[in-house]
Amino acid sequence: MTSKPIGVAVLGLGNVGSEVVRILTENAEDFEARIGAPLAIRGIAVRRVDGDRGVPAELLTDDPAELVGRDDVDIVVEVLGGIDIPRKLVLSALEKGKSVITANKALLAEYTGELADAAEKSRADLYFEAAVAGAIPVVRPLMQSLAGDRVNKVAGIVNGTTNFILSAMDETGADYAETLAEAGRLGYAEADPTADVEGYDAASKAAILASIAFHTRVTAGDVYREGISKITSDDLETAKSLDCTIKLLAICERIVTPKGKERISARVYPALVPLNHPLASVNGAFNAVVVEAEAAGRLMFYGQGAGGAPTASAVLGDLVMAARNKFYGGRGPLESKYAKLKVAPMGDILTRYYVSMQVADKPGVLATVAAEFSKRDVSISTVRQQGSGDGARLVVVTHLAADSALSDTVASLEQLDVVVHVASVLRLEGTTV
Ligand code: NAP
């Protein structure tokens, strides 16, 4: 005897939604066998209901709120995008006890707390594997597989657009603007690339990862953020000469302050990464996340971080979990926020810097520059002098120091007569010295 169907509302039929509906439809029997009951798509919400959308026309609606409220909808899949509209829809679904699967990192990075509270109250599931790194399972491993461990660090490449651009700049030697335009032509960058190239998308994902890893609510506003739009082809050349490449990293880390207080850090910026670090070989639009846990040691997750079908894979994994819970009873893990750790300001974080500056070609420059570092207790690891005359350059790589000391040093370098201008400042990650 066939069990009663579990009703699913799909909100959105774009890149992700259309793949969710396709795979659900094509593999309906497998889904039923895996869940124990069939899934029935009750409706698909879109803005534009006219024309051939590749799905039965009677399923389409431009009234997502009505669809969410229907009695025969048990689970809501939110793949709309935006914040305000999905927030209302997801909240209303959760308040009615309907489980929600969302791929919406921007929404979660602002409102996980509110949504998780609503889910907890009505005992509904809230799943969001697809919101971080597309197809790559990283949310569930952190939340469930590592629930018995202590995660100290999560660092990764979580934005495919910026990784595509940086990899292409590294490979071709082309400059940023030219490579961004090419990424747009190839479909790797959106018409307005700001959210990707300025690091907002990665910051949302960092907030989600930090919240789960450290059992603490972290929002996008807590994440320190710099994008890649100032990276030049010269930076990539210099990186190569230092046996490094440049990656936009999202880093979430437990730290202990000099006063012995436990804090967390969540930050996104382009950084030099040594070529022998596992993240250095993650190229093109691929994503990777490295997790360091006390007992498990280092784990690495790698794969397609975006795209309709890969993202749908993560959404559908969540859908199967939520549907099984509906069928057998029980529920997924609750939000874990007990640790309530404070987020440390960026200035307190220990980082290494690479500073490239155009300098006057005269004796004593090196000593003058070195003195600025030493005044702030910033120890220099290597110095390189390149070129001569108007092209004279100094490239300094520091040891670990407080980020505030490093940025003060750079500010003072800019005031020196012997420094024509500070051409580039980047952090160096993936080393510990
Ligand atoms: P998309 O291609 O722009 O599709 C959005 C869909 O939502 C469209 O079908 C659109 O309808 C519908 N929609 C938007 N606002 C609506 C409204 N107010 N009422 C009814 N329908 C509405 O977006 P996407 O790339 O699939 O992304 C969806 C979500 O997944 C986003 O939160 C995104 O951040 C997340 N995500 C995407 C990827 C990816 O690779 N694309 C990866 C990970 C996560 P029309 O078709 O009629 O315009």
mmCIF file of N, CA and C in Angstrom, residues 18 26 31 58 115 124 135 217 257 269 337 345 363 368 398 420 432:
data_model
loop_
_atom_site.group_PDB
_atom_site.id
_atom_site.type_symbol
_atom_site.label_atom_id
_atom_site.label_comp_id
_atom_site.label_asym_id
_atom_site.label_seq_id
_atom_site.Cartn_x
_atom_site.Cartn_y
_atom_site.Cartn_z
ATOM 1 N N SER A 18 14.717 24.910 -10.815
ATOM 2 C CA SER A 18 14.371 24.081 -11.982
ATOM 3 C C SER A 18 15.077 22.726 -11.893
ATOM 4 N N GLU A 26 12.134 13.284 -12.174
ATOM 5 C CA GLU A 26 12.749 12.150 -12.885
ATOM 6 C C GLU A 26 13.004 10.953 -11.972
ATOM 7 N N PHE A 31 13.053 8.499 -4.752
ATOM 8 C CA PHE A 31 12.763 9.325 -3.565
ATOM 9 C C PHE A 31 11.753 8.619 -2.661
ATOM 10 N N GLU A 58 -0.196 23.951 -14.369
ATOM 11 C CA GLU A 58 -1.111 24.047 -13.212
ATOM 12 C C GLU A 58 -0.362 24.110 -11.871
ATOM 13 N N LEU A 115 14.823 32.509 12.588
ATOM 14 C CA LEU A 115 14.243 31.349 11.907
ATOM 15 C C LEU A 115 14.385 30.103 12.785
ATOM 16 N N ALA A 124 9.567 22.185 13.869
ATOM 17 C CA ALA A 124 9.763 21.931 12.435
ATOM 18 C C ALA A 124 11.257 21.852 12.152
ATOM 19 N N ALA A 135 27.205 22.090 -3.629
ATOM 20 C CA ALA A 135 27.039 20.635 -3.507
ATOM 21 C C ALA A 135 27.848 20.044 -2.371
ATOM 22 N N ARG A 217 25.813 32.249 17.875
ATOM 23 C CA ARG A 217 25.176 32.976 16.771
ATOM 24 C C ARG A 217 26.115 34.040 16.198
ATOM 25 N N THR A 257 42.698 35.320 23.516
ATOM 26 C CA THR A 257 43.280 36.660 23.565
ATOM 27 C C THR A 257 44.497 36.651 24.499
ATOM 28 N N TYR A 269 38.967 37.683 3.327
ATOM 29 C CA TYR A 269 39.849 38.588 2.582
ATOM 30 C C TYR A 269 40.700 37.787 1.613
ATOM 31 N N LYS A 337 23.585 26.894 20.122
ATOM 32 C CA LYS A 337 24.099 28.258 20.300
ATOM 33 C C LYS A 337 24.571 28.495 21.726
ATOM 34 N N PRO A 345 37.552 41.604 17.541
ATOM 35 C CA PRO A 345 37.734 42.575 16.458
ATOM 36 C C PRO A 345 38.938 42.185 15.601
ATOM 37 N N PRO A 363 70.411 55.147 -0.489
ATOM 38 C CA PRO A 363 70.863 54.386 0.673
ATOM 39 C C PRO A 363 70.002 54.688 1.908
ATOM 40 N N THR A 368 65.136 52.630 7.237
ATOM 41 C CA THR A 368 64.010 53.505 7.626
ATOM 42 C C THR A 368 62.700 52.720 7.632
ATOM 43 N N THR A 398 56.021 39.730 6.803
ATOM 44 C CA THR A 398 56.220 39.770 8.262
ATOM 45 C C THR A 398 55.979 38.399 8.900
ATOM 46 N N VAL A 420 57.405 56.000 -1.889
ATOM 47 C CA VAL A 420 56.623 56.743 -2.893
ATOM 48 C C VAL A 420 55.157 56.375 -2.747
ATOM 49 N N THR A 432 52.291 29.245 9.900
ATOM 50 C CA THR A 432 52.021 29.609 11.298
ATOM 51 C C THR A 432 53.092 30.502 11.909
#
